[in-house]
Amino acid sequence: MQTVVIVIHLMIVAVMIGAVLLQKSEGGGLGMGGGAGFMSSRGTANLLSRTTAVLAAGFFLTSLFLSWYAGYNRAPSSLIGAPASQSQPGSPVAPPTSGGILDSLKKADEQQQAPAPSGPQVPRSQ
């Protein structure tokens, strides 16, 4: 299912790029876009702008569907504190019972931390 939507998405992208490149430049960017050409009539410009709008809507919808489908079966999991032996494919990861790495770092920081001074201290020279 996902592969089919990705192929449709890429086809929409390729056709949309072509439709945008075929349109006449309004501001004369890079000195081009003026004069008579193969796409010079007003009706063709309306057709190309409508085609671009439809393709942009298709691009938007396929992008939304792909992002929804990617997160559909995703289960929350913890990377910190879960041993490798507990994580089996298809089973959710249980939260750590003995505390994770952040808890152990906090305990180590509390043990090393000196008591805070009661007021401003004058720097001492060595």
Short mmCIF file of C-alpha atoms in Angstrom, two decimals:
data_model
loop_
_atom_site.label_atom_id
_atom_site.label_comp_id
_atom_site.label_asym_id
_atom_site.label_seq_id
_atom_site.Cartn_x
_atom_site.Cartn_y
_atom_site.Cartn_z
CA MET A 1 0.00 0.00 0.00
CA GLN A 2 2.74 2.43 0.96
CA THR A 3 4.76 1.63 -2.17
CA VAL A 4 1.77 2.33 -4.41
CA VAL A 5 1.16 5.72 -2.75
CA ILE A 6 4.87 6.60 -3.01
CA VAL A 7 4.86 5.80 -6.75
CA ILE A 8 1.72 7.94 -7.26
CA HIS A 9 3.32 10.69 -5.18
CA LEU A 10 6.48 10.68 -7.32
CA MET A 11 4.44 10.70 -10.54
CA ILE A 12 2.49 13.73 -9.28
CA VAL A 13 5.78 15.48 -8.44
CA ALA A 14 7.24 14.85 -11.90
CA VAL A 15 4.12 16.07 -13.72
CA MET A 16 3.81 19.11 -11.44
CA ILE A 17 7.42 20.11 -12.15
CA GLY A 18 6.71 19.87 -15.88
CA ALA A 19 3.49 21.90 -15.58
CA VAL A 20 5.24 24.66 -13.64
CA LEU A 21 8.09 24.82 -16.13
CA LEU A 22 5.68 25.07 -19.09
CA GLN A 23 3.91 28.13 -17.68
CA LYS A 24 4.69 31.58 -19.02
CA SER A 25 6.74 33.79 -16.75
CA GLU A 26 4.73 36.77 -15.44
CA GLY A 27 7.59 38.94 -14.27
CA GLY A 28 10.03 38.14 -17.05
CA GLY A 29 12.43 36.40 -14.71
CA LEU A 30 15.95 36.03 -16.15
CA GLY A 31 14.86 37.99 -19.23
CA MET A 32 12.80 35.12 -20.62
CA GLY A 33 9.11 34.44 -20.94
CA GLY A 34 8.11 37.11 -23.44
CA GLY A 35 7.18 36.80 -27.08
CA ALA A 36 5.10 34.25 -28.92
CA GLY A 37 5.76 30.67 -28.06
CA PHE A 38 4.25 27.28 -28.10
CA MET A 39 2.15 28.08 -24.98
CA SER A 40 1.06 31.64 -25.68
CA SER A 41 -2.75 31.62 -25.61
CA ARG A 42 -4.80 32.67 -22.61
CA GLY A 43 -6.77 29.41 -22.47
CA THR A 44 -3.61 27.34 -22.24
CA ALA A 45 -2.42 29.45 -19.30
CA ASN A 46 -5.69 28.84 -17.48
CA LEU A 47 -5.43 25.11 -18.19
CA LEU A 48 -1.86 24.95 -16.89
CA SER A 49 -2.66 26.92 -13.73
CA ARG A 50 -5.67 24.69 -12.99
CA THR A 51 -3.59 21.59 -13.67
CA THR A 52 -0.91 22.87 -11.30
CA ALA A 53 -3.53 23.52 -8.60
CA VAL A 54 -4.98 20.00 -8.95
CA LEU A 55 -1.52 18.44 -8.86
CA ALA A 56 -0.60 20.52 -5.80
CA ALA A 57 -3.74 19.27 -4.03
CA GLY A 58 -2.83 15.69 -4.95
CA PHE A 59 0.71 16.23 -3.68
CA PHE A 60 -0.65 17.61 -0.41
CA LEU A 61 -3.06 14.71 0.08
CA THR A 62 -0.50 12.01 -0.69
CA SER A 63 1.99 13.70 1.66
CA LEU A 64 -0.58 13.73 4.46
CA PHE A 65 -1.50 10.10 3.82
CA LEU A 66 2.14 8.98 3.84
CA SER A 67 2.85 10.78 7.10
CA TRP A 68 -0.28 9.30 8.70
CA TYR A 69 0.53 5.80 7.44
CA ALA A 70 4.12 6.01 8.72
CA GLY A 71 2.94 6.69 12.26
CA TYR A 72 -0.11 4.38 12.26
CA ASN A 73 1.44 1.35 14.02
CA ARG A 74 4.09 3.24 15.96
CA ALA A 75 4.10 2.45 19.67
CA PRO A 76 5.76 4.64 22.27
CA SER A 77 9.04 3.23 23.52
CA SER A 78 11.91 4.22 25.75
CA LEU A 79 15.49 4.16 24.53
CA ILE A 80 16.95 5.10 27.91
CA GLY A 81 17.13 2.41 30.56
CA ALA A 82 15.79 -0.53 28.53
CA PRO A 83 18.20 -3.46 28.35
CA ALA A 84 18.69 -5.09 24.97
CA SER A 85 17.35 -8.44 26.25
CA GLN A 86 13.94 -6.93 27.06
CA SER A 87 13.33 -5.39 23.65
CA GLN A 88 11.81 -8.05 21.44
CA PRO A 89 10.16 -7.33 18.10
CA GLY A 90 6.41 -6.87 18.44
CA SER A 91 6.35 -6.33 22.21
CA PRO A 92 6.22 -2.87 23.81
CA VAL A 93 9.17 -1.85 25.94
CA ALA A 94 8.43 -1.80 29.66
CA PRO A 95 9.53 1.28 31.61
CA PRO A 96 12.64 0.79 33.74
CA THR A 97 11.98 -0.11 37.36
CA SER A 98 15.39 0.65 38.85
CA GLY A 99 15.72 4.11 37.32
CA GLY A 100 17.26 5.12 34.04
CA ILE A 101 20.52 6.73 33.22
CA LEU A 102 19.17 10.20 33.97
CA ASP A 103 18.29 9.17 37.53
CA SER A 104 21.74 7.70 38.11
CA LEU A 105 23.40 10.86 36.74
CA LYS A 106 21.25 13.01 39.01
CA LYS A 107 22.26 10.93 42.07
CA ALA A 108 25.95 11.16 41.13
CA ASP A 109 25.63 14.94 40.69
CA GLU A 110 23.95 15.30 44.09
CA GLN A 111 26.76 13.34 45.77
CA GLN A 112 29.51 15.48 44.20
CA GLN A 113 27.81 18.82 44.69
CA ALA A 114 29.22 20.99 47.48
CA PRO A 115 26.89 22.99 49.71
CA ALA A 116 25.94 26.37 48.27
CA PRO A 117 27.59 29.45 49.85
CA SER A 118 25.38 31.58 52.07
CA GLY A 119 26.31 34.85 50.37
CA PRO A 120 28.61 36.40 47.78
CA GLN A 121 32.23 35.26 48.06
CA VAL A 122 35.39 37.17 47.27
CA PRO A 123 37.56 35.41 44.68
CA ARG A 124 40.77 33.99 46.18
CA SER A 125 44.10 34.25 44.42
CA GLN A 126 46.41 31.30 44.32
#
